[in-house]
PDB file of C-alpha atoms in Angstrom:
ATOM      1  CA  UNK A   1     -51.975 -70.691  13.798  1.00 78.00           C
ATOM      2  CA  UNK A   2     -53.703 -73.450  11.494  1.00 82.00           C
ATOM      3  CA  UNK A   3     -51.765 -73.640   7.359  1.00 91.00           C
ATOM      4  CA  UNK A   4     -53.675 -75.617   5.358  1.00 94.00           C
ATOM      5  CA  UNK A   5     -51.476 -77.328   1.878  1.00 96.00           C
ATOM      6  CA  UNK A   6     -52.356 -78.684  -1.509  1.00 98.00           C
ATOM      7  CA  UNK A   7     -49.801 -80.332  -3.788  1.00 97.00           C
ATOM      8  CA  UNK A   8     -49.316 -80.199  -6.214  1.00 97.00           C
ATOM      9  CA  UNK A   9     -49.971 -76.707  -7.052  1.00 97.00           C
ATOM     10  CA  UNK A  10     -50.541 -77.589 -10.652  1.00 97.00           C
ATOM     11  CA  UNK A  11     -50.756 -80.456 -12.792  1.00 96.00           C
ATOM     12  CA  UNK A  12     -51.560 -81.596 -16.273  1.00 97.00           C
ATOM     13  CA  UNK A  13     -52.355 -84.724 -17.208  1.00 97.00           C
ATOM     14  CA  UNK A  14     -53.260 -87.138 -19.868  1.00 98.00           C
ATOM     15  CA  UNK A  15     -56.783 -88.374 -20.329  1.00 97.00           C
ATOM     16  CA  UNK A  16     -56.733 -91.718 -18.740  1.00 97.00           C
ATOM     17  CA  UNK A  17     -53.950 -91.175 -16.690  1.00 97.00           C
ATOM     18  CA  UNK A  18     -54.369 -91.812 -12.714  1.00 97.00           C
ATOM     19  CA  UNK A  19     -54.368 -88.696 -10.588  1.00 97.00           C
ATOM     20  CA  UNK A  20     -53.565 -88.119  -6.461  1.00 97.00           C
ATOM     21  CA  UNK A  21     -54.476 -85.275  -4.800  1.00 98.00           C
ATOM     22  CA  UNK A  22     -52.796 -83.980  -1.331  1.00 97.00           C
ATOM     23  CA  UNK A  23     -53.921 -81.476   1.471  1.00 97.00           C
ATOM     24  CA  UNK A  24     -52.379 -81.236   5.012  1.00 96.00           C
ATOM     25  CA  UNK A  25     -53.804 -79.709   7.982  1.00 94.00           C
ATOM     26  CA  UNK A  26     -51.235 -77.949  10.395  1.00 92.00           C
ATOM     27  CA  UNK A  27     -52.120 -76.365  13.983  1.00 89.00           C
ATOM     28  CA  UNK A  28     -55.570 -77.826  14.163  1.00 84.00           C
ATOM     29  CA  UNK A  29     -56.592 -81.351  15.964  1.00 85.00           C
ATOM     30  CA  UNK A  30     -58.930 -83.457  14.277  1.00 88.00           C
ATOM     31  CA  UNK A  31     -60.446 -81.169  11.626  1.00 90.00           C
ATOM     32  CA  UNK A  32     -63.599 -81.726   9.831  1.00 92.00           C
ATOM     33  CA  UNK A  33     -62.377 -81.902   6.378  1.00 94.00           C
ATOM     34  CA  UNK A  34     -63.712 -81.778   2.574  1.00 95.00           C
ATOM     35  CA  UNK A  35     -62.952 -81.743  -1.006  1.00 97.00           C
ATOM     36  CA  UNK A  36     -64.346 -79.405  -3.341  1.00 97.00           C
ATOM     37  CA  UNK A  37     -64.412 -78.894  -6.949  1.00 97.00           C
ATOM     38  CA  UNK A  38     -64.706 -75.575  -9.440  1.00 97.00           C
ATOM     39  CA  UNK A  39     -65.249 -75.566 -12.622  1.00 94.00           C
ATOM     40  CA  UNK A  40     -63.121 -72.362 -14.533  1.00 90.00           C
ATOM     41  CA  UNK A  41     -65.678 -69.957 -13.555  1.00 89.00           C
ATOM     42  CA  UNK A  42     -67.664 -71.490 -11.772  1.00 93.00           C
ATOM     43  CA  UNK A  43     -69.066 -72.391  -8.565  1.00 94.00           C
ATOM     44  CA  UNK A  44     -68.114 -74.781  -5.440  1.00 95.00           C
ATOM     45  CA  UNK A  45     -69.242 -78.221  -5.827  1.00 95.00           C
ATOM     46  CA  UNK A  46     -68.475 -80.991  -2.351  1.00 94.00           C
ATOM     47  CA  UNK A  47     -67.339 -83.787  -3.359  1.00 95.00           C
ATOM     48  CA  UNK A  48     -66.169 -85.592  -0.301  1.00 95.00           C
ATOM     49  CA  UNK A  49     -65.999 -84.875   3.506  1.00 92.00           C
ATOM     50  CA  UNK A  50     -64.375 -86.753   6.186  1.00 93.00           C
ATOM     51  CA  UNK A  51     -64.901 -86.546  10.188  1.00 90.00           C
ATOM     52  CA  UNK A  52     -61.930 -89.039  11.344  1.00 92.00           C
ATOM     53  CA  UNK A  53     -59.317 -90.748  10.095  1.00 94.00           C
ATOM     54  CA  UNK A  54     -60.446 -94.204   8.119  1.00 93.00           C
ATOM     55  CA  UNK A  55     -63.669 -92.398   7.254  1.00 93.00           C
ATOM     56  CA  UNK A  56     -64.981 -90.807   3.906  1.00 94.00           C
ATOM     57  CA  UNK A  57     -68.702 -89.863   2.743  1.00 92.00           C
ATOM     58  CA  UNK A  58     -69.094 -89.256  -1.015  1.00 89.00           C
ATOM     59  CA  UNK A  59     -71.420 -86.537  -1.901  1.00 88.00           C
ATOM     60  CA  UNK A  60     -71.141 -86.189  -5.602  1.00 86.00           C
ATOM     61  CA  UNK A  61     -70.272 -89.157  -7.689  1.00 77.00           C
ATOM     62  CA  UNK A  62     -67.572 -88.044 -10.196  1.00 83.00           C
ATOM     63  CA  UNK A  63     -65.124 -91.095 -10.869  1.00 92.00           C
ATOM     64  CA  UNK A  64     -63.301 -90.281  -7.914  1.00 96.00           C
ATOM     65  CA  UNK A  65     -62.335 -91.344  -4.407  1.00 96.00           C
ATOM     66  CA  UNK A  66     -61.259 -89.710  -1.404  1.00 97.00           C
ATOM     67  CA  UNK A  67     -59.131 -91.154   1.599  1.00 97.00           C
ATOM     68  CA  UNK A  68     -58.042 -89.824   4.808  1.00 97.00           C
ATOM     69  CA  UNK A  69     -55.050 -91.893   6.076  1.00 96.00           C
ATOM     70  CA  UNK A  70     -53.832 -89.347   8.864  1.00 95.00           C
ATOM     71  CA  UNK A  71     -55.910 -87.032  10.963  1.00 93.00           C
ATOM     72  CA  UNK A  72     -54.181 -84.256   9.450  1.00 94.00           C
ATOM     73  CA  UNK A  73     -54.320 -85.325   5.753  1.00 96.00           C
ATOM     74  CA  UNK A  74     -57.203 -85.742   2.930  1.00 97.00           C
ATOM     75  CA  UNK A  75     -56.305 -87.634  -0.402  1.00 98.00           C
ATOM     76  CA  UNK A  76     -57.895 -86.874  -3.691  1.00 97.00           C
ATOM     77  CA  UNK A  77     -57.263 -89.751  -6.423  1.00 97.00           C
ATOM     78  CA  UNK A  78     -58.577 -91.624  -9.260  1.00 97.00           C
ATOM     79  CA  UNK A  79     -57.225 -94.223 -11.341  1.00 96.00           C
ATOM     80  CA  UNK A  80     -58.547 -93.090 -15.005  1.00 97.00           C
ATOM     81  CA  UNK A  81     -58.972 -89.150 -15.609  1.00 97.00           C
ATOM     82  CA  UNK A  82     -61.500 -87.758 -17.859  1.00 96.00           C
ATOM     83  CA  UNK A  83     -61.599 -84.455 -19.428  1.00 96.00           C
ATOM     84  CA  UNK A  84     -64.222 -83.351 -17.408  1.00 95.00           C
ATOM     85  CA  UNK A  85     -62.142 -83.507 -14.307  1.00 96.00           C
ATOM     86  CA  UNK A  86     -60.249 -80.543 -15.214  1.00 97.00           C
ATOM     87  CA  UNK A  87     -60.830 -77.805 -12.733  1.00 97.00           C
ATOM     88  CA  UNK A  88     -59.610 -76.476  -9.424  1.00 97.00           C
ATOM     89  CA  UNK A  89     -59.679 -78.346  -6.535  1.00 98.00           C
ATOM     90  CA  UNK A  90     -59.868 -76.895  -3.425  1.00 98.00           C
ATOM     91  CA  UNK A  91     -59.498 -78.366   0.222  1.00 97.00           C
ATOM     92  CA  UNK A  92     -61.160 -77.370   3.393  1.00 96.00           C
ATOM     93  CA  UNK A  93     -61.764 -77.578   6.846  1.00 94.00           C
ATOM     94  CA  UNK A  94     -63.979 -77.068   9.674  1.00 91.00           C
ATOM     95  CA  UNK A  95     -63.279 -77.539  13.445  1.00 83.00           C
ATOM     96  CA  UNK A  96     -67.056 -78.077  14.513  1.00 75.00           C
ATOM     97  CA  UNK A  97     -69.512 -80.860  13.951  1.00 63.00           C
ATOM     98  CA  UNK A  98     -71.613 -79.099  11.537  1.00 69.00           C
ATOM     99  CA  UNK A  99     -69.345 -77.977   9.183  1.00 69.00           C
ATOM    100  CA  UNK A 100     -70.385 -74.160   9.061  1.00 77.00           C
ATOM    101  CA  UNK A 101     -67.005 -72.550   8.991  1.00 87.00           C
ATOM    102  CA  UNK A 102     -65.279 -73.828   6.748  1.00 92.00           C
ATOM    103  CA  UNK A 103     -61.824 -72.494   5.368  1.00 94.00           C
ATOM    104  CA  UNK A 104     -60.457 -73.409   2.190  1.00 96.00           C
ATOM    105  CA  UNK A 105     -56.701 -73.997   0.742  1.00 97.00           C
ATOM    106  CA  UNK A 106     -54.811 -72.460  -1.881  1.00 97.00           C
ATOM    107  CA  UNK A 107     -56.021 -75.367  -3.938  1.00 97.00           C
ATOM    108  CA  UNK A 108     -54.814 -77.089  -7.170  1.00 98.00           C
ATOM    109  CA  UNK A 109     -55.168 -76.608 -10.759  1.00 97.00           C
ATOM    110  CA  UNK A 110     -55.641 -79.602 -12.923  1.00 97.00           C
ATOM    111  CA  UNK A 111     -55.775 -79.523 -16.767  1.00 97.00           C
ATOM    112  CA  UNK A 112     -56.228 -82.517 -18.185  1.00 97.00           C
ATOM    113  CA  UNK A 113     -55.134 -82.831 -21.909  1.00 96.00           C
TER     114      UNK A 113
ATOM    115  CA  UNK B   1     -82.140 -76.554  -9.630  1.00 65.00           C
ATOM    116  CA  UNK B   2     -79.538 -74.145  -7.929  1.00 73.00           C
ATOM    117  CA  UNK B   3     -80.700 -73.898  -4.169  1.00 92.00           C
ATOM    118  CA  UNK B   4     -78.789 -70.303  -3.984  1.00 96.00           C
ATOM    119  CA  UNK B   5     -78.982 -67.798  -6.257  1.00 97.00           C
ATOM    120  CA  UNK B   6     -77.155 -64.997  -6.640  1.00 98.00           C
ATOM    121  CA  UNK B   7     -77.508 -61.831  -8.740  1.00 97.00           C
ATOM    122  CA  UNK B   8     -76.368 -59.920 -10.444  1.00 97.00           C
ATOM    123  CA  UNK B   9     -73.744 -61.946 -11.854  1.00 97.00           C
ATOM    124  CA  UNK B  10     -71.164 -59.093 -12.048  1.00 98.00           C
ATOM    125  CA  UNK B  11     -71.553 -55.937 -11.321  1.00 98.00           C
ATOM    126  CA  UNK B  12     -68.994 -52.674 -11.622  1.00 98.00           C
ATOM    127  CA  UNK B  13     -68.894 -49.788  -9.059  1.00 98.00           C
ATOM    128  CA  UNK B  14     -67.012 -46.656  -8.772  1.00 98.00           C
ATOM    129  CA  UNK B  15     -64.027 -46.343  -6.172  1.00 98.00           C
ATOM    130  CA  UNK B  16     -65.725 -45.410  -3.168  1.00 98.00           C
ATOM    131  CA  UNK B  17     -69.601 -46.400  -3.720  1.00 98.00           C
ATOM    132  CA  UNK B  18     -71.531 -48.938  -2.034  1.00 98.00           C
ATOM    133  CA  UNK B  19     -72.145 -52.296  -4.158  1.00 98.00           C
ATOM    134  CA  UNK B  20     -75.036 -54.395  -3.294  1.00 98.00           C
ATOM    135  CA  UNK B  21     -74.799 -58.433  -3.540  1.00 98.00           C
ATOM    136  CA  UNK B  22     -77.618 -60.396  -3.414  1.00 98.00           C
ATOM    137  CA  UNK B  23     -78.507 -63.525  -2.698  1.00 98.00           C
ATOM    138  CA  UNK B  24     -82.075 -65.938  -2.286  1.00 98.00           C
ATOM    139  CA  UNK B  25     -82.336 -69.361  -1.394  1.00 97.00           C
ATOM    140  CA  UNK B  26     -84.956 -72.035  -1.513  1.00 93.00           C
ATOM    141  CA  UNK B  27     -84.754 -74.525   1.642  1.00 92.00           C
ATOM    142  CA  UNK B  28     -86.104 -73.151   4.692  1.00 92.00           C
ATOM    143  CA  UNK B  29     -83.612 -75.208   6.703  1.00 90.00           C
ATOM    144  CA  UNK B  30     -80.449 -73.468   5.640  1.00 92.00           C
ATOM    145  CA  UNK B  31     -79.728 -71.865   8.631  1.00 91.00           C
ATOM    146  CA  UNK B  32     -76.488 -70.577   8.442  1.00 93.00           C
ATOM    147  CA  UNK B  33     -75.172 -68.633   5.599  1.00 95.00           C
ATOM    148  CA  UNK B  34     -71.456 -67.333   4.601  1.00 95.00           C
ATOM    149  CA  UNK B  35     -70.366 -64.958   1.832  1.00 97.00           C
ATOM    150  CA  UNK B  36     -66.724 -66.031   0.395  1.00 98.00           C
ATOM    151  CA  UNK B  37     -64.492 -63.855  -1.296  1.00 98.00           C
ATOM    152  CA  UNK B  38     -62.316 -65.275  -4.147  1.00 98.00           C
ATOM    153  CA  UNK B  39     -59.563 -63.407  -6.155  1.00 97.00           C
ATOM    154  CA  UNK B  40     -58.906 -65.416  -9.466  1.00 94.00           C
ATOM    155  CA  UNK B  41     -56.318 -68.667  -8.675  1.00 93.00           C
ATOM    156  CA  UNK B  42     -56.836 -68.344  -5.084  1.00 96.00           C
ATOM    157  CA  UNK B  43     -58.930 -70.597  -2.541  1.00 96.00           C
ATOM    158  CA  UNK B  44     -62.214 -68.489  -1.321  1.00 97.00           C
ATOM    159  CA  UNK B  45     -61.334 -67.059   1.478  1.00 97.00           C
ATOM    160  CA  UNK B  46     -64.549 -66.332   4.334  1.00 96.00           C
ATOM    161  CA  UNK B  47     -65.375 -63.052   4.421  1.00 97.00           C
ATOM    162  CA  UNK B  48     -68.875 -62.339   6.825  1.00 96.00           C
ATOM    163  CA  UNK B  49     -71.361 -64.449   8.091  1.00 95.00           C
ATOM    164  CA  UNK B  50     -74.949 -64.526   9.567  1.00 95.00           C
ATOM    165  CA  UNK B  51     -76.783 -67.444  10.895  1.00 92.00           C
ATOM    166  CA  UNK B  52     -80.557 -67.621  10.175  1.00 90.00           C
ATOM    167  CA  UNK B  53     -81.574 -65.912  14.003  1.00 90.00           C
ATOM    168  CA  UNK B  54     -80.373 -62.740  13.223  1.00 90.00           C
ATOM    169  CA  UNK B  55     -81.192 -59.726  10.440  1.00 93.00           C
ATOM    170  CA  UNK B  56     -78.227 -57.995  10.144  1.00 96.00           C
ATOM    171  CA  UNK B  57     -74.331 -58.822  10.590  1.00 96.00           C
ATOM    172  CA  UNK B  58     -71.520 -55.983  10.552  1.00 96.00           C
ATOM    173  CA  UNK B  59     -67.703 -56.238   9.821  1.00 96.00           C
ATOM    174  CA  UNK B  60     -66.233 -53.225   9.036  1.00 97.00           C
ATOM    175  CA  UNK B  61     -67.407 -52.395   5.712  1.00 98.00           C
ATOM    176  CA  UNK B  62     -69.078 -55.562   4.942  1.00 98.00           C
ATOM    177  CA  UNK B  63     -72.584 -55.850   6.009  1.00 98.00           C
ATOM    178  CA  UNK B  64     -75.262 -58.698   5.431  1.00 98.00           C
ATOM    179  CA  UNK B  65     -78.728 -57.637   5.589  1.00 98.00           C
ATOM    180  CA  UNK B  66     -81.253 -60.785   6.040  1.00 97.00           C
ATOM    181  CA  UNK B  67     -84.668 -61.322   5.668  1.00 96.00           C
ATOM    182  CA  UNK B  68     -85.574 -64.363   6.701  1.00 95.00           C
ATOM    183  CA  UNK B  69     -89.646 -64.280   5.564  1.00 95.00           C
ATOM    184  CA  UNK B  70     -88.019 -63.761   1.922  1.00 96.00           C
ATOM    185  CA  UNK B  71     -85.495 -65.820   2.074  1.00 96.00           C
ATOM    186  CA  UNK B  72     -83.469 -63.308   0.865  1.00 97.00           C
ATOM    187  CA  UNK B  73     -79.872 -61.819   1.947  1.00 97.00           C
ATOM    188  CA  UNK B  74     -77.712 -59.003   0.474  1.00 98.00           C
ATOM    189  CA  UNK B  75     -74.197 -58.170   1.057  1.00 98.00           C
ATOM    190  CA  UNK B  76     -73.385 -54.370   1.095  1.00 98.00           C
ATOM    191  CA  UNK B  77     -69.739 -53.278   0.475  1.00 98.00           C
ATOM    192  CA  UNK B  78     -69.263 -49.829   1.689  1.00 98.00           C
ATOM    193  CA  UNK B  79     -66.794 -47.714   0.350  1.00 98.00           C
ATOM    194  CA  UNK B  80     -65.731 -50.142  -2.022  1.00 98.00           C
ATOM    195  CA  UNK B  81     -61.986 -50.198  -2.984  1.00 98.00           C
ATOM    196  CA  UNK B  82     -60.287 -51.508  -6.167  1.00 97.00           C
ATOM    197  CA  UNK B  83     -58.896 -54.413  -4.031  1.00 97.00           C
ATOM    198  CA  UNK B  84     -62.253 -55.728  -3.109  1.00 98.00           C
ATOM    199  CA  UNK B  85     -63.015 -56.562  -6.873  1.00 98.00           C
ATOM    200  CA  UNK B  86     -63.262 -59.953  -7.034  1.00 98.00           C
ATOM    201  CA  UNK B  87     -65.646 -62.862  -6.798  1.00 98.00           C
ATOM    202  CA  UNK B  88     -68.114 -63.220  -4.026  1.00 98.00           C
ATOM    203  CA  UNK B  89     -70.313 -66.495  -3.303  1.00 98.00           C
ATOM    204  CA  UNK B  90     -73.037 -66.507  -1.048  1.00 97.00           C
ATOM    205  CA  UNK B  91     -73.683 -69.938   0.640  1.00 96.00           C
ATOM    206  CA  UNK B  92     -75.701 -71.987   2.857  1.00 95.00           C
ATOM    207  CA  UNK B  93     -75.674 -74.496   5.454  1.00 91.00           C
ATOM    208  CA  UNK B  94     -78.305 -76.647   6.870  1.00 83.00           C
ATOM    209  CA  UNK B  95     -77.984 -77.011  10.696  1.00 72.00           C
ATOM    210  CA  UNK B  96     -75.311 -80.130  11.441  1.00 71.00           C
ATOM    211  CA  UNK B  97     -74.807 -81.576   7.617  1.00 75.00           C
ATOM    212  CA  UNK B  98     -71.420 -79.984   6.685  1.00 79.00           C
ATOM    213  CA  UNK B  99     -72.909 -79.573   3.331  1.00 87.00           C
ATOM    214  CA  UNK B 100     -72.104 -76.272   2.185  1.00 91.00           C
ATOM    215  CA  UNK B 101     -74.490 -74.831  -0.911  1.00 93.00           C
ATOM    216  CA  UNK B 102     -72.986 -72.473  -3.424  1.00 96.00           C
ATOM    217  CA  UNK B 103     -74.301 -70.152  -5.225  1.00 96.00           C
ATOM    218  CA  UNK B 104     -72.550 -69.125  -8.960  1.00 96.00           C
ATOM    219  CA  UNK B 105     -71.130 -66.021  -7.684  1.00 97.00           C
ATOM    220  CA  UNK B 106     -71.162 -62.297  -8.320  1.00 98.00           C
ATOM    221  CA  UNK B 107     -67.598 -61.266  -9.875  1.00 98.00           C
ATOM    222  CA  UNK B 108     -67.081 -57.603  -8.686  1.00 98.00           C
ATOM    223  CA  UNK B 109     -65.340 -54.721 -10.116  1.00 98.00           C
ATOM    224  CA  UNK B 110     -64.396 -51.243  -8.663  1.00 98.00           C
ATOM    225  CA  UNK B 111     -63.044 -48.526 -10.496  1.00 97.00           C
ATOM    226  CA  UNK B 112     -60.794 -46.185  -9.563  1.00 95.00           C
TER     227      UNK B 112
END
């Protein structure tokens, strides 16, 4: 069966501060994957989604960058935080080309002070 | 402009009833459209889905109805149980994009 993991679970951090992001796909082969973002309250917002290793499209621009160094892992970062990156993030994947099923990860909480 | 739309935005039902979700959109290429459920700290979870060729998709007690003419969906909760209140969002897909489009949710409640 496919696990899906975000670390941290939580984190606060200091505005300007740099910030990285992890999610690791288990049991599935070369997963479609994304990064979302959810404001308290709110709704899902992509930010990034990735169909190989090496590659990354940005969907929303939002001082942040994505990476996918391993098939089975999606990176998160920035170098400067702003207050308005607090939120939850939230990782997915999909196994087909499209994109339509997509399951989502525990996610993370970030506060940033 | 929010391409899904949801309403209402929370809505309370007694243990038991049937509570109504629904949901419009505006592209007529979304053609594939899943309902999420969230419970507060938690990742959405999928719930029920329906792609844009059929009217009506059953799971249990989870049913989407669809009209496509309206561009309109609901999701009906039968029997609705205190463990179902939580936070569903209705979104869309069009065909090969992986762009999913989320609406602002309806937070549900049921009563005991």
């Amino acid at each position: 069966a496919q696990t899906i993991h975000q670390w941290p679970v939580a984190e606060i951090k200091a505005v300007g501060s740099p910030l990285s992001l992890g999610c690791t796909i288990k049991g599935k082969s070369s997963p479609n994957l994304y990064w979302y973002w959810q404001a308290t309250g709110g709704t899902l917002q992509q930010l990034f989604y990735s169909i190989t290793v090496g590659q990354v499209e940005s969907v929303v621009q939002l001082n942040l960058s994505a990476s996918r160094p391993k098939d089975d892992q999606f990176i998160l970062s920035t170098e400067k935080l702003l207050l308005s990156h607090s939120g939850f993030y939230l990782c997915a994947w999909s196994l087909d080309w499209g994109g339509a099923e997509q399951y989502f990860g525990p996610g993370t909480r970030l506060t940033v002070l | 402009q929010q391409q899904v739309r949801q309403s209402p935005q929370s809505l309370t039902v007694w243990e038991g009833e049937t509570a109504i979700l629904n949901c419009s959109y505006e592209d007529s290429t979304f053609n594939y459209f899943p309902w999420y459920q969230q419970f507060p700290g938690e990742g959405p979870a999928l719930l029920i889905s329906i792609r844009s060729v059929s009217d009506k998709k059953e799971d249990g007690r989870f049913t989407i109805f669809f009209n496509k003419r309206e561009k309109k969906l609901s999701l009906h909760i039968t029997d609705s149980q205190p463990g179902d209140s939580a936070t569903y969002f209705c979104a869309a897909i069009t065909g090969n994009t992986g762009k999913l489009i989320f609406g602002l949710g309806t937070t549900l409640q049921v009563q005991p």
